[in-house]
Amino acid sequence: EPVFWCSDGTQFACGCGNGSVAFVSLVDRMFSWHNQDVKLDENNTITVHDIANETQEELDFRDRVTDMSLGYGSLIVTTNNQCHIYQQSNWNTPHVEDLKEPPSLIVQCPYHFALVDVNGIQITSYEGRVLSTIKFPGLRTEFLNHSTLSVCRDTVCLVDPSQPKQVRVFDCFTGRPVGNVIQHKLDIVKISLNQQGAGADRTIAILDKNKDLCLTKAMQSGDRFEKLGAMVDSFAWNDSTDMLIALADERLQVYIYPSVCFLDKDLLPKTLQTKVCTDAGKYAQILSFYGSRCIIRKADGADLAMVITPYPQLMYQHFEKGQWEQAVRLCRYVKSPELWASLAAMAIHSRALSTVEIALAAIEEVDKVQFIGHINKLPDETLRSAELALFCKRPDEALNILLTNKRLYRAIKLHIRLHRWTDALELALKHQTHVDTVLAYRQRHLEQMKHMETNDSFKQWAQQVEVDWDTVKKKIAMEKEAEVVAAQGGHHAS
């Protein structure tokens, strides 16, 4: 017989074989967060049980409770026409707000929460103040759920219900779109925003129908996706750090610093801690990941608690305060390669190059240590920024930094190092400088490789420009001397 659910998902009606109609309500709904359990009974009473303090509170409601959400020290309860916001410090006096429409979804973050109804997505503070309302033409709010809507301190992102390959990003406080619509190749199953950092650090984790887990920047202009893992069933961000946990192929994978994939993809597997989790079975879902504890709900509805190492939490505390010496000391004490690799990535992000050297040396990344040593010896910040962008495999960004600061010799030399010979020659000709330098390096390269010149441009200019290595070396030495003088002058000026 047909079954019809009501819009809030708490009741349904079904026709019976004898001609009668049955109306069914869900009872005994339970939510947990840290050491608190919340239970709604059939009499519309919510019982809040604090396990740590052994206290119990009962909250009565006149109207039928349609939805509730517990998290980050707050309990949100909605009826058809009111929203009650409780704080764990005071269960007796909630903020009560009147609603125009019954909400269909509540999504919380540590700073505020989203209420979804037919009019749009309303971002509300825990004091009951409406921060913004998000709506756009074609938004079908009834199709949004916890997997396709995510909220953090400054951003809201959602999978467009009418185009499930698109992610739209909005500002929490204005309700306006941020950046371009993010376009993925496949239909998206789940998205989630990280809760730490702000602005450029805001990251969206995306799980697609192929079970691939990717990361992308929320404030980006292009569609740059970095793949974290495959065969992922479920994932969750940590509540207080940028750690990400994923359930993949009956293994629990902890990405200590997932943003490493934007800095140095080679380090990503080294920051990964894996734990066998056969107890979870198939179709398990990660409910929450706070501190070093993770709650997994199995397919039969039972909850499984898993504990990971607490040291990454401590390292994040040092990272946020810029306490690099303490972070290095922690890694030396723990002796974990995953922790060292994560510290290296965090230090690259914060440009703490001496810490990067120590951390990379600890995991025996000799080539990277040498390159960081070379960056450390450069005379000024412009060159260090460009070389660091090159280290992070972003050569175009490195070139842009050099050209913006009019470092023409370094930009030409960067093209030569990357074997972009035609680009190097074009840049030298455009600015009428170091043409002989490009030709000299080209000749030396061809001699070393035992090749003949095949490029017509280089053949033409080799006939017109005389190449003398002594002159080239003097010009390079003068350029480097000028850089050192400018850097010292800058230091004296500051």
XYZ file of C-alpha atoms in Angstrom:
494
model
C 0.000 0.000 0.000
C 1.248 3.582 -0.652
C 3.093 5.418 2.133
C 3.283 9.229 2.323
C 5.700 11.095 4.609
C 5.021 14.589 5.897
C 7.564 17.273 4.898
C 9.436 17.283 8.243
C 10.027 13.509 8.138
C 8.540 12.798 11.600
C 5.176 11.305 10.565
C 3.766 9.244 7.737
C 0.360 7.956 6.671
C -0.316 4.648 4.971
C -3.376 2.839 3.672
C -4.166 -0.569 5.166
C -5.673 -3.628 3.476
C -8.992 -3.320 5.383
C -9.611 0.222 4.068
C -8.444 2.120 7.175
C -5.630 4.752 7.170
C -2.820 4.545 9.734
C -0.974 7.673 10.943
C 2.458 6.878 12.363
C 4.806 9.145 14.379
C 8.479 8.579 15.139
C 9.206 8.405 18.886
C 12.280 8.041 21.109
C 14.577 9.972 18.799
C 18.055 10.302 20.339
C 21.045 12.569 19.702
C 24.472 12.561 21.377
C 27.288 15.080 21.579
C 30.398 14.638 23.771
C 29.021 13.605 27.179
C 25.377 14.617 26.582
C 22.443 12.539 25.367
C 19.122 14.044 24.279
C 15.960 11.955 23.915
C 12.505 12.959 22.648
C 9.607 10.824 23.945
C 6.032 10.414 22.680
C 4.711 13.019 25.157
C 6.741 15.773 23.458
C 9.227 15.923 26.339
C 12.971 16.146 25.714
C 15.251 14.614 28.364
C 18.830 15.936 28.476
C 21.193 13.550 30.246
C 24.703 14.755 31.131
C 26.754 11.601 31.730
C 29.838 13.354 33.134
C 27.981 15.437 35.743
C 25.219 12.844 36.269
C 22.481 15.465 35.819
C 19.153 15.210 34.020
C 16.922 17.997 32.676
C 13.407 17.688 31.245
C 12.171 20.170 28.633
C 8.418 20.225 27.875
C 6.837 21.598 24.696
C 3.212 22.516 23.996
C 3.487 22.026 20.230
C 4.715 18.933 18.460
C 8.530 18.884 18.096
C 9.326 18.543 14.376
C 13.135 18.525 14.519
C 16.069 18.960 16.877
C 19.851 19.145 16.686
C 22.517 18.886 19.398
C 26.089 20.095 18.961
C 28.794 22.546 20.060
C 27.164 23.098 23.476
C 23.760 24.066 22.044
C 20.442 22.310 21.499
C 18.148 23.587 18.723
C 14.499 22.437 18.905
C 11.903 23.403 16.280
C 8.122 23.124 16.291
C 5.860 24.158 13.394
C 6.003 27.832 14.325
C 8.836 28.323 16.860
C 12.576 27.707 17.250
C 13.977 27.144 20.776
C 17.746 27.643 21.249
C 19.155 26.127 24.473
C 22.715 26.496 25.832
C 24.204 23.695 27.937
C 25.148 26.283 30.590
C 21.467 27.146 31.118
C 18.640 24.772 30.151
C 15.893 26.864 31.828
C 15.819 30.007 29.661
C 16.051 29.319 25.932
C 16.016 31.950 23.171
C 12.634 31.507 21.451
C 12.159 32.780 17.904
C 8.924 32.745 15.875
C 9.074 31.022 12.499
C 7.092 31.903 9.364
C 7.405 28.397 7.911
C 8.167 25.018 9.532
C 11.868 24.188 8.954
C 12.887 20.987 7.171
C 16.574 20.900 8.203
C 18.931 22.163 10.940
C 22.701 22.275 10.313
C 24.998 23.464 13.132
C 28.578 24.747 13.330
C 30.470 26.096 16.400
C 29.477 29.721 15.679
C 25.889 29.641 14.305
C 23.391 27.350 12.608
C 21.325 27.124 9.419
C 17.550 26.647 9.372
C 16.153 25.503 6.031
C 12.516 26.140 5.054
C 10.602 26.729 1.809
C 11.741 30.395 1.708
C 15.472 29.623 1.755
C 18.373 29.017 4.151
C 18.368 31.216 7.242
C 21.691 31.624 9.121
C 20.991 32.334 12.804
C 23.341 32.990 15.732
C 23.014 31.038 18.993
C 21.568 34.238 20.543
C 18.652 33.976 18.095
C 19.744 36.824 15.785
C 19.218 36.237 12.040
C 22.557 36.867 10.273
C 21.435 36.370 6.666
C 19.048 34.536 4.355
C 20.391 32.630 1.366
C 18.244 32.055 -1.701
C 18.765 31.979 -5.442
C 16.531 31.244 -8.461
C 15.849 27.526 -8.766
C 16.804 26.613 -5.164
C 14.800 23.528 -4.123
C 15.270 23.553 -0.341
C 13.202 20.380 0.163
C 16.028 18.389 -1.466
C 18.768 19.702 0.864
C 20.036 17.454 3.671
C 22.979 17.104 6.073
C 25.134 15.684 3.276
C 24.513 18.480 0.766
C 24.565 21.578 3.022
C 27.505 22.642 5.195
C 28.078 25.694 7.418
C 31.202 27.151 9.053
C 32.273 30.435 10.649
C 32.202 32.577 7.480
C 30.869 30.378 4.675
C 27.867 28.283 3.645
C 28.180 25.807 0.797
C 25.592 23.549 -0.796
C 25.223 21.106 -3.645
C 22.785 22.605 -6.134
C 19.802 20.156 -5.994
C 18.974 20.776 -9.664
C 22.614 20.277 -10.786
C 24.291 17.778 -8.438
C 27.754 18.325 -10.002
C 27.790 21.965 -8.838
C 28.738 23.435 -5.458
C 27.613 26.973 -4.620
C 29.433 28.984 -1.937
C 27.869 31.891 0.014
C 28.977 34.382 2.652
C 27.373 33.695 6.051
C 26.913 37.336 7.002
C 25.647 38.823 3.729
C 24.010 35.800 2.035
C 25.773 36.741 -1.222
C 27.566 34.228 -3.473
C 31.363 33.967 -3.047
C 33.574 33.271 -6.078
C 32.420 31.134 -8.971
C 30.202 28.065 -8.872
C 32.484 25.036 -8.309
C 31.978 22.442 -11.046
C 32.854 18.787 -10.348
C 33.055 16.042 -12.997
C 30.667 13.623 -11.231
C 27.499 13.862 -9.132
C 28.336 14.842 -5.548
C 27.121 12.630 -2.688
C 28.401 14.683 0.279
C 30.197 17.965 0.988
C 31.623 19.395 4.192
C 33.483 22.609 5.117
C 36.464 22.644 7.479
C 35.872 24.609 10.705
C 39.380 26.040 11.244
C 41.050 29.066 9.670
C 39.350 31.636 7.449
C 39.436 33.149 3.965
C 41.989 31.439 1.740
C 42.243 28.441 4.123
C 38.552 27.589 3.778
C 38.414 24.098 2.280
C 35.542 21.922 1.017
C 35.780 18.128 1.176
C 33.740 16.467 -1.599
C 32.676 12.827 -1.880
C 31.346 11.887 -5.327
C 29.289 8.929 -6.504
C 32.511 7.187 -7.593
C 33.437 7.136 -3.852
C 36.434 9.441 -4.494
C 37.219 11.968 -1.747
C 38.554 15.314 -3.046
C 39.516 18.665 -1.557
C 38.991 22.061 -3.153
C 39.342 25.669 -1.991
C 36.045 27.435 -1.261
C 37.335 30.872 -2.338
C 39.127 29.729 -5.507
C 38.664 31.064 -9.019
C 39.409 27.841 -10.954
C 38.160 24.302 -10.392
C 41.227 22.751 -8.749
C 40.430 19.420 -7.092
C 43.005 17.380 -5.182
C 42.141 13.724 -4.631
C 42.657 12.435 -1.078
C 41.429 8.843 -1.342
C 39.334 6.277 -3.208
C 36.625 3.800 -2.114
C 35.546 6.160 0.683
C 32.190 5.327 2.319
C 31.988 8.225 4.766
C 34.099 11.113 6.107
C 34.022 13.913 8.697
C 36.106 16.959 9.673
C 37.340 17.297 13.228
C 35.386 19.821 15.346
C 38.424 21.785 16.570
C 41.274 21.115 14.093
C 41.738 20.605 10.353
C 42.037 16.827 10.659
C 39.811 14.758 8.386
C 38.751 11.186 9.074
C 37.467 8.773 6.426
C 36.082 5.243 6.395
C 37.441 3.458 3.337
C 37.416 -0.252 2.593
C 36.975 -1.246 6.300
C 39.889 1.012 7.301
C 39.755 4.226 9.294
C 42.039 6.788 7.643
C 43.098 9.918 9.522
C 44.414 12.773 7.340
C 46.325 14.806 9.941
C 46.763 17.851 7.665
C 44.745 17.326 4.452
C 45.682 20.769 3.006
C 49.142 19.292 2.362
C 47.739 18.261 -1.050
C 47.735 21.961 -2.080
C 51.351 22.408 -0.909
C 53.218 19.187 -1.722
C 51.254 16.179 -2.950
C 54.263 13.874 -2.300
C 53.836 14.376 1.450
C 50.114 13.443 1.479
C 50.540 9.644 1.989
C 53.121 10.371 4.717
C 50.590 12.403 6.761
C 48.049 9.558 6.711
C 47.408 7.326 9.743
C 45.454 4.128 9.065
C 43.616 1.908 11.528
C 41.881 -1.390 10.696
C 38.152 -1.083 11.385
C 36.524 -4.379 10.399
C 33.981 -3.987 13.262
C 32.226 -1.187 11.333
C 31.171 -3.521 8.501
C 29.555 -2.349 5.279
C 27.426 0.819 4.883
C 28.728 2.337 8.162
C 28.646 6.150 8.538
C 30.878 8.478 10.575
C 28.547 10.490 12.844
C 31.049 12.774 14.548
C 34.761 13.348 15.078
C 35.632 15.471 18.105
C 38.959 15.660 19.888
C 40.586 12.286 19.288
C 37.289 10.345 19.386
C 35.241 9.230 16.408
C 31.675 7.818 16.533
C 30.669 5.444 13.722
C 27.101 4.235 13.181
C 26.970 0.712 11.785
C 24.372 -0.501 9.283
C 22.338 -2.147 12.098
C 22.087 1.196 13.980
C 24.645 0.383 16.691
C 27.243 3.071 17.496
C 30.952 2.251 17.511
C 33.454 4.524 19.283
C 37.006 4.685 17.929
C 39.955 6.533 19.467
C 42.928 7.929 17.533
C 46.266 9.213 18.847
C 45.926 12.533 20.748
C 49.258 14.010 19.569
C 47.957 15.724 16.376
C 45.576 17.753 18.595
C 48.557 19.019 20.607
C 50.501 19.837 17.446
C 47.595 21.890 16.072
C 47.629 23.965 19.267
C 51.322 24.770 18.692
C 50.697 25.408 14.965
C 47.879 27.911 15.639
C 50.085 29.852 18.091
C 53.190 29.660 15.849
C 55.105 27.721 18.534
C 57.429 25.859 16.160
C 60.062 24.889 18.761
C 57.432 23.181 20.923
C 55.986 21.431 17.838
C 59.454 20.084 16.918
C 59.972 18.954 20.518
C 56.614 17.109 20.456
C 57.535 15.316 17.210
C 60.920 14.296 18.621
C 59.192 12.871 21.668
C 56.500 10.955 19.722
C 58.855 9.788 16.903
C 55.978 9.468 14.407
C 56.791 9.952 10.672
C 53.154 11.026 10.053
C 53.501 13.794 12.635
C 56.826 14.971 11.157
C 55.337 15.076 7.618
C 52.304 17.041 8.899
C 54.595 19.480 10.732
C 56.593 20.005 7.519
C 53.378 20.848 5.613
C 52.121 23.191 8.356
C 55.478 24.986 8.411
C 55.489 25.330 4.580
C 52.026 26.913 4.849
C 53.283 29.341 7.506
C 56.652 29.896 5.736
C 58.624 28.762 8.804
C 61.451 27.426 6.624
C 63.893 26.392 9.373
C 61.162 24.152 10.863
C 60.439 22.760 7.374
C 64.119 21.763 7.086
C 64.121 19.983 10.475
C 60.861 18.125 9.754
C 61.824 17.024 6.222
C 65.228 15.860 7.455
C 63.478 13.710 10.098
C 61.559 11.816 7.376
C 64.679 11.650 5.147
C 63.363 13.778 2.265
C 66.905 14.713 1.207
C 66.054 16.478 -2.081
C 63.389 18.628 -0.421
C 65.746 19.525 2.466
C 68.359 20.698 -0.059
C 65.832 22.826 -1.934
C 64.541 24.437 1.295
C 68.189 25.113 2.256
C 68.643 26.844 -1.102
C 65.487 28.960 -0.476
C 66.792 29.935 2.975
C 70.004 31.339 1.448
C 68.173 33.677 -0.981
C 68.688 37.361 -0.173
C 65.122 38.717 -0.178
C 61.460 37.853 0.358
C 60.411 38.104 -3.322
C 62.844 35.384 -4.375
C 61.926 33.208 -1.384
C 58.197 33.520 -2.233
C 58.848 32.588 -5.864
C 61.032 29.580 -4.995
C 58.491 28.411 -2.388
C 55.742 28.567 -5.040
C 58.031 26.480 -7.267
C 58.565 24.021 -4.389
C 54.758 23.709 -4.121
C 54.680 22.827 -7.866
C 53.119 26.149 -8.900
C 55.636 27.431 -11.510
C 53.233 29.931 -13.099
C 52.640 31.565 -9.717
C 56.419 31.716 -9.138
C 56.898 33.406 -12.518
C 54.114 35.868 -11.787
C 55.761 36.882 -8.469
C 59.095 37.524 -10.252
C 57.584 39.498 -13.144
C 55.356 41.572 -10.815
C 58.497 42.582 -8.882
C 60.451 43.193 -12.134
C 63.007 40.434 -11.472
C 63.593 39.793 -15.175
C 66.842 37.811 -14.881
C 65.301 35.463 -12.281
C 62.148 35.030 -14.425
C 64.252 34.184 -17.500
C 66.403 31.812 -15.432
C 63.231 30.134 -14.080
C 62.103 29.415 -17.660
C 65.563 27.966 -18.384
C 65.472 25.753 -15.246
C 62.051 24.453 -16.329
C 63.371 23.869 -19.898
C 60.837 26.334 -21.275
C 63.400 27.548 -23.802
C 61.052 29.363 -26.193
C 59.388 31.242 -23.299
C 62.825 32.231 -21.962
C 63.912 33.613 -25.333
C 60.615 35.475 -25.873
C 60.853 37.083 -22.406
C 64.489 38.117 -23.002
C 63.664 39.616 -26.419
C 60.556 41.384 -25.107
C 62.608 43.210 -22.445
C 65.825 43.357 -24.553
C 67.926 41.838 -21.781
C 69.870 38.601 -21.183
C 69.344 37.291 -24.739
C 72.973 36.061 -24.721
C 72.354 34.372 -21.328
C 69.477 32.318 -22.798
C 71.533 31.382 -25.875
C 74.546 30.425 -23.735
C 72.497 28.106 -21.507
C 70.770 26.654 -24.585
C 74.119 25.858 -26.220
C 75.442 24.243 -23.057
C 72.252 22.168 -22.727
C 72.527 20.937 -26.332
C 76.223 20.056 -25.871
C 75.452 18.088 -22.697
C 72.606 16.219 -24.385
C 74.645 15.796 -27.630
C 71.757 17.271 -29.640
C 71.672 19.584 -32.652
C 69.716 22.874 -32.621
C 66.316 22.416 -34.301
C 64.504 25.555 -33.119
C 64.470 28.211 -35.884
C 64.291 31.142 -33.437
C 67.400 29.985 -31.600
C 69.238 29.360 -34.927
C 68.410 32.897 -36.083
C 69.457 34.638 -32.853
C 72.611 32.523 -32.443
C 73.835 34.035 -35.733
C 73.002 37.598 -34.642
C 74.164 37.545 -30.993
C 77.674 36.633 -29.950
C 77.759 34.346 -26.905
C 80.628 34.787 -24.462
C 80.401 32.835 -21.206
C 82.666 35.266 -19.325
C 80.358 38.178 -20.220
C 77.275 36.117 -19.267
C 78.773 35.155 -15.902
C 79.703 38.772 -15.156
C 76.146 39.919 -15.970
C 74.680 37.210 -13.704
C 77.100 38.132 -10.901
C 76.081 41.809 -11.237
C 72.375 40.850 -11.046
C 72.957 38.791 -7.890
C 75.079 41.539 -6.331
C 72.327 44.084 -7.035
C 69.805 41.743 -5.328
C 71.990 41.471 -2.201
C 72.534 45.264 -2.076
C 68.789 45.903 -2.533
C 67.947 43.364 0.205
C 70.463 44.940 2.638
C 69.206 48.412 1.748
C 65.659 47.223 2.464
C 66.750 45.884 5.879
C 68.495 49.187 6.722
C 65.449 51.149 5.591
C 63.123 49.044 7.765
